[in-house]
Coordinates of C-alpha atoms in Angstrom, one line a residue:
M5 CA 197.7 106.0 145.0
V6 CA 195.5 105.0 142.0
V7 CA 194.1 108.5 141.5
L8 CA 197.4 110.1 140.5
P9 CA 198.1 107.6 137.6
L10 CA 194.5 108.1 136.5
L11 CA 194.8 111.8 136.3
S12 CA 198.2 111.5 134.6
S13 CA 196.8 109.2 131.9
L14 CA 193.8 111.6 131.3
A15 CA 196.1 114.6 131.2
M16 CA 198.3 112.9 128.5
I17 CA 195.4 112.0 126.3
F18 CA 193.7 115.4 126.6
I19 CA 197.0 117.2 125.9
M20 CA 196.8 115.6 122.5
I21 CA 193.8 117.8 121.7
I22 CA 196.0 121.0 121.8
P23 CA 197.7 120.5 118.4
G24 CA 194.3 120.2 116.7
I25 CA 193.1 123.5 118.3
F26 CA 196.4 125.2 117.2
F27 CA 196.1 123.9 113.6
R28 CA 192.5 125.2 113.4
K29 CA 193.2 128.6 114.9
R30 CA 196.2 129.1 112.6
N31 CA 194.4 127.7 109.5
I32 CA 197.2 125.2 109.0
L33 CA 194.6 122.5 108.1
T34 CA 191.3 122.9 106.3
V35 CA 188.0 121.4 107.4
E36 CA 188.2 119.1 104.4
Q37 CA 191.7 117.9 105.3
N38 CA 190.5 117.2 108.9
G39 CA 187.7 115.2 107.3
A40 CA 190.3 113.0 105.7
V41 CA 191.9 112.5 109.1
N42 CA 188.5 111.4 110.4
S43 CA 188.1 109.0 107.5
I44 CA 191.4 107.4 108.2
V45 CA 190.4 106.8 111.8
V46 CA 186.9 105.5 111.1
N47 CA 187.9 103.3 108.1
L48 CA 191.4 102.1 109.1
T49 CA 193.0 102.8 112.5
W50 CA 189.9 102.2 114.6
P51 CA 189.0 98.8 113.2
C52 CA 192.6 97.8 113.5
L53 CA 192.7 98.9 117.1
V54 CA 189.6 96.8 117.9
I55 CA 191.0 93.7 116.1
D56 CA 194.3 94.0 117.9
A57 CA 192.5 94.4 121.3
M58 CA 190.6 91.2 120.7
Q59 CA 193.7 89.2 120.0
I60 CA 193.6 87.6 123.4
E61 CA 193.5 84.0 124.6
F62 CA 190.1 82.4 124.5
S63 CA 188.6 81.5 127.9
V64 CA 185.2 80.6 129.1
Q65 CA 185.4 83.4 131.7
T66 CA 186.0 86.0 129.0
L67 CA 183.0 84.6 127.1
R68 CA 180.9 84.9 130.2
D69 CA 182.1 88.4 130.7
T70 CA 181.0 89.2 127.1
G71 CA 177.5 87.9 127.9
Y72 CA 177.5 89.9 131.1
I73 CA 178.4 93.1 129.2
L74 CA 175.6 92.4 126.7
I75 CA 173.0 92.0 129.5
A76 CA 174.3 94.9 131.5
C77 CA 174.3 97.3 128.5
L78 CA 170.8 96.3 127.4
A79 CA 169.5 96.8 131.0
I80 CA 171.1 100.2 131.3
F81 CA 169.9 101.3 127.9
A82 CA 166.3 100.2 128.8
A83 CA 166.5 102.2 132.1
L84 CA 167.9 105.3 130.3
L85 CA 165.1 105.0 127.7
L86 CA 162.5 105.0 130.4
F87 CA 164.3 107.7 132.3
S88 CA 164.5 110.0 129.3
I89 CA 160.7 110.2 128.8
P90 CA 159.9 112.4 131.9
V91 CA 163.2 114.3 131.3
I92 CA 162.2 115.6 127.9
R93 CA 158.7 116.5 129.2
L94 CA 160.2 118.4 132.1
M95 CA 162.5 120.4 129.8
R96 CA 159.5 121.4 127.7
L97 CA 161.3 120.6 124.4
T98 CA 159.6 120.8 121.0
K99 CA 158.6 117.4 119.6
T100 CA 161.5 117.4 117.2
K101 CA 164.0 118.1 120.0
Q102 CA 162.4 115.5 122.3
Y103 CA 163.3 112.5 120.1
L104 CA 166.7 113.9 119.4
T105 CA 167.4 114.5 123.1
M106 CA 166.4 110.8 123.8
F107 CA 168.9 109.8 121.2
M108 CA 171.7 112.0 122.8
L109 CA 171.0 110.7 126.3
L110 CA 171.1 107.1 125.1
F111 CA 174.2 107.2 122.9
G112 CA 177.6 108.5 123.8
N113 CA 180.9 108.7 121.9
T114 CA 182.0 105.2 123.0
G115 CA 184.2 104.7 120.0
F116 CA 186.0 107.9 119.0
I117 CA 186.6 109.1 122.5
G118 CA 185.6 106.1 124.7
I119 CA 188.1 103.6 123.4
P120 CA 191.2 105.9 123.4
V121 CA 190.3 107.1 127.0
I122 CA 189.7 103.6 128.3
K123 CA 193.0 102.4 126.8
A124 CA 194.8 105.3 128.4
L125 CA 193.3 104.6 131.8
Y126 CA 193.3 100.8 132.0
G127 CA 195.6 99.6 129.2
T128 CA 195.1 97.2 126.3
E129 CA 193.4 94.6 128.6
A130 CA 190.4 96.8 128.9
L131 CA 190.0 97.3 125.2
F132 CA 188.3 93.9 124.7
F133 CA 185.5 95.0 127.0
A134 CA 185.3 98.4 125.4
A135 CA 185.1 96.8 121.9
I136 CA 182.1 94.7 123.1
V137 CA 180.4 97.8 124.5
E138 CA 181.0 99.6 121.2
F139 CA 179.6 96.6 119.3
I140 CA 176.3 96.7 121.3
N141 CA 176.2 100.5 121.0
D142 CA 176.5 100.3 117.2
I143 CA 173.7 97.7 116.9
L144 CA 171.3 99.8 119.0
L145 CA 172.4 103.1 117.4
F146 CA 171.6 102.0 113.8
T147 CA 168.3 100.5 114.9
V148 CA 166.7 102.3 117.9
G149 CA 168.8 105.3 117.4
V150 CA 168.0 105.8 113.7
L151 CA 164.3 105.4 114.5
L152 CA 164.5 108.2 117.1
I153 CA 166.4 110.5 114.7
Q154 CA 163.8 109.8 112.0
M155 CA 160.9 110.6 114.3
S156 CA 162.7 113.8 115.4
A157 CA 162.8 114.9 111.8
G158 CA 159.2 113.9 111.0
A159 CA 160.4 111.2 108.6
D160 CA 158.8 107.8 108.3
P161 CA 160.5 105.4 110.7
R162 CA 162.4 102.6 109.0
I163 CA 165.6 100.7 109.5
N164 CA 168.1 100.3 106.7
L165 CA 170.1 97.1 107.5
K166 CA 172.9 98.2 105.1
E167 CA 173.7 101.0 107.5
L168 CA 174.5 98.4 110.2
V169 CA 177.7 97.5 108.3
S170 CA 180.3 100.0 109.4
P171 CA 184.1 99.6 109.5
G172 CA 184.1 99.6 113.3
L173 CA 181.4 96.9 113.5
V174 CA 183.3 94.8 110.9
G175 CA 186.4 95.2 113.0
V176 CA 184.6 94.0 116.1
I177 CA 183.1 91.0 114.2
I178 CA 186.5 90.0 112.9
G179 CA 188.1 90.4 116.3
L180 CA 185.3 88.4 118.0
V181 CA 185.6 85.6 115.4
L182 CA 189.3 85.3 115.9
F183 CA 188.8 85.3 119.7
L184 CA 186.2 82.5 119.5
M185 CA 188.5 80.5 117.2
D186 CA 191.4 81.2 119.6
F187 CA 193.4 82.2 116.5
R188 CA 196.4 84.5 116.6
L189 CA 197.4 86.5 113.5
P190 CA 200.9 85.9 112.1
S191 CA 203.4 88.2 113.8
V192 CA 204.0 90.3 110.7
L193 CA 200.3 90.9 110.0
G194 CA 199.4 91.2 113.7
G195 CA 202.3 93.6 114.4
S196 CA 201.2 95.8 111.4
I197 CA 197.6 95.9 112.6
E198 CA 198.8 96.8 116.1
M199 CA 200.9 99.7 114.8
I200 CA 198.1 101.1 112.7
G201 CA 195.7 100.8 115.6
N202 CA 198.0 102.7 117.9
A203 CA 197.6 105.7 115.7
T204 CA 193.9 105.9 116.7
T205 CA 194.3 107.8 119.9
P206 CA 196.5 110.7 118.7
L207 CA 194.6 111.1 115.4
T208 CA 191.2 111.1 117.3
M209 CA 192.3 113.6 119.8
F210 CA 193.8 115.8 117.1
S211 CA 190.5 115.7 115.2
I212 CA 188.5 116.6 118.3
G213 CA 190.9 119.5 119.0
F214 CA 190.4 120.7 115.4
Q215 CA 186.6 120.7 115.9
L216 CA 186.9 122.5 119.2
G217 CA 189.1 125.1 117.7
G218 CA 186.3 126.1 115.4
I219 CA 183.7 126.6 118.2
R220 CA 182.1 130.0 118.5
L221 CA 181.1 130.1 122.1
K222 CA 178.5 132.8 121.7
E223 CA 176.5 130.5 119.4
I224 CA 176.5 127.8 122.1
L225 CA 176.4 129.5 125.4
N226 CA 173.0 131.2 124.9
D227 CA 171.0 128.0 124.5
W228 CA 169.9 126.9 128.0
Q229 CA 168.2 123.7 126.7
V230 CA 171.6 122.4 125.6
Y231 CA 172.9 122.9 129.2
G232 CA 169.9 120.9 130.5
V233 CA 170.6 118.0 128.1
L234 CA 174.3 117.9 128.9
F235 CA 173.7 118.1 132.7
V236 CA 171.7 114.9 132.4
K237 CA 174.0 113.3 129.8
L238 CA 177.3 113.9 131.5
L239 CA 176.2 113.6 135.2
I240 CA 172.9 111.8 135.7
V241 CA 173.3 109.1 133.0
P242 CA 176.7 107.8 134.3
C243 CA 175.3 108.0 137.8
I244 CA 172.4 105.7 136.8
A245 CA 174.9 103.3 135.2
L246 CA 177.1 103.4 138.2
M247 CA 174.3 102.8 140.7
M248 CA 172.8 99.9 138.6
I249 CA 176.2 98.2 138.3
R250 CA 176.9 98.7 142.0
L251 CA 173.6 97.1 142.9
W252 CA 174.1 93.9 141.0
A253 CA 178.0 93.7 141.0
G254 CA 178.8 95.0 144.5
E255 CA 182.2 96.1 143.5
F256 CA 183.9 97.6 140.4
T257 CA 186.3 95.2 138.6
L258 CA 187.9 96.3 135.4
L259 CA 184.8 95.2 133.4
E260 CA 182.5 97.3 135.5
K261 CA 184.8 100.3 135.3
V262 CA 184.7 100.1 131.5
L263 CA 180.9 99.8 131.5
V264 CA 180.4 102.9 133.7
L265 CA 182.9 105.0 131.8
S266 CA 181.4 104.1 128.5
F267 CA 178.1 105.7 129.7
A268 CA 180.1 108.8 130.9
M269 CA 181.2 109.7 127.4
P270 CA 180.0 112.9 125.7
V271 CA 177.1 112.9 123.1
A272 CA 177.8 110.7 120.1
S273 CA 179.0 112.8 117.2
V274 CA 176.7 110.9 114.8
S275 CA 173.7 112.7 116.4
A276 CA 174.8 115.8 114.5
I277 CA 175.5 113.7 111.3
F278 CA 172.2 111.9 111.4
S279 CA 170.3 115.1 112.1
Q280 CA 171.8 116.7 109.1
Q281 CA 171.1 113.6 107.0
Y282 CA 167.4 113.5 108.0
K283 CA 167.0 117.4 108.1
G284 CA 166.2 117.5 111.8
E285 CA 167.5 119.7 114.6
A286 CA 171.1 119.7 113.3
A287 CA 172.1 122.9 115.0
F288 CA 170.9 121.7 118.4
A289 CA 172.7 118.4 117.9
T290 CA 175.9 120.0 116.8
K291 CA 175.9 122.4 119.8
S292 CA 175.3 119.4 122.2
V293 CA 178.1 117.3 120.6
L294 CA 180.7 120.1 120.8
L295 CA 179.9 121.4 124.2
S296 CA 179.6 118.0 125.7
T297 CA 183.0 117.1 124.4
V298 CA 184.5 120.1 126.1
L299 CA 182.7 119.5 129.4
S300 CA 183.5 115.8 129.4
L301 CA 187.2 116.8 130.0
A302 CA 186.0 117.6 133.5
T303 CA 183.3 115.0 134.1
I304 CA 185.2 111.9 132.8
P305 CA 188.0 112.3 135.4
V306 CA 185.3 112.7 138.2
F307 CA 183.8 109.3 137.4
A308 CA 187.2 107.6 136.8
I309 CA 188.2 108.7 140.3
L310 CA 184.8 107.6 141.8
L311 CA 185.3 104.1 140.4
E312 CA 188.6 103.9 142.4
L313 CA 187.1 104.9 145.8

């Protein structure tokens, strides 16, 4: 039965969160030291994981799949953008929270959480598709996403092209170029990159656990608007992605499963970072990021199982 291996894979990856919680509760690690762990993941292990995932044999079919992912992601993003407009009006949010909520509904944690989860569920083969989704997500995040954050903070909307260049994006570009050239890295270099990339999942889950260990539930549980946003983000958004893909694909291959689960991820952690940077609704964003990460431990398995039925 496919469901049991799925649940087993998810259980293994989420168990990795426990040490992070323990280290935070026992003050074994400081916030600054955990920040160093995050920096290692973002700047080293994550790009290596992506490059290694894209070290596959070039084929026209895989290239077509890449184009399919691009079109599908853009179509779903457009649908979600339109869908978010009546949602934010229905919730009667302040103007600053409206644009931030649109951002949070559009962008999920497809990198830090999405890639490790997809690898655990579907293996290395699925990482190529996950990397392409992350590539598209990053492009939209640093263009459309930044504009939404700026509008939520009352700043003048502008796009800084330098912000587009992130280590993860560079990793995807390098991996994509190597794939298109059908070039395999030498075994010594490729093996080293693979080993470094394999550290991404445990380090990421540890970092998430460390953040969760510092949550004060009283500060989060009394904000009903956060619950409204997360209900839409964790349940309605992936349902929209699932239904759209079902309509044009008919069935869920590995590619479609990766697409749907990518939209089932919790709120992107950069929503809190950007809100702090532009002096917007940082507290609202932080609550949404942390609580959505906790609740996604329940919602991600639901959609993973639905895709197998």
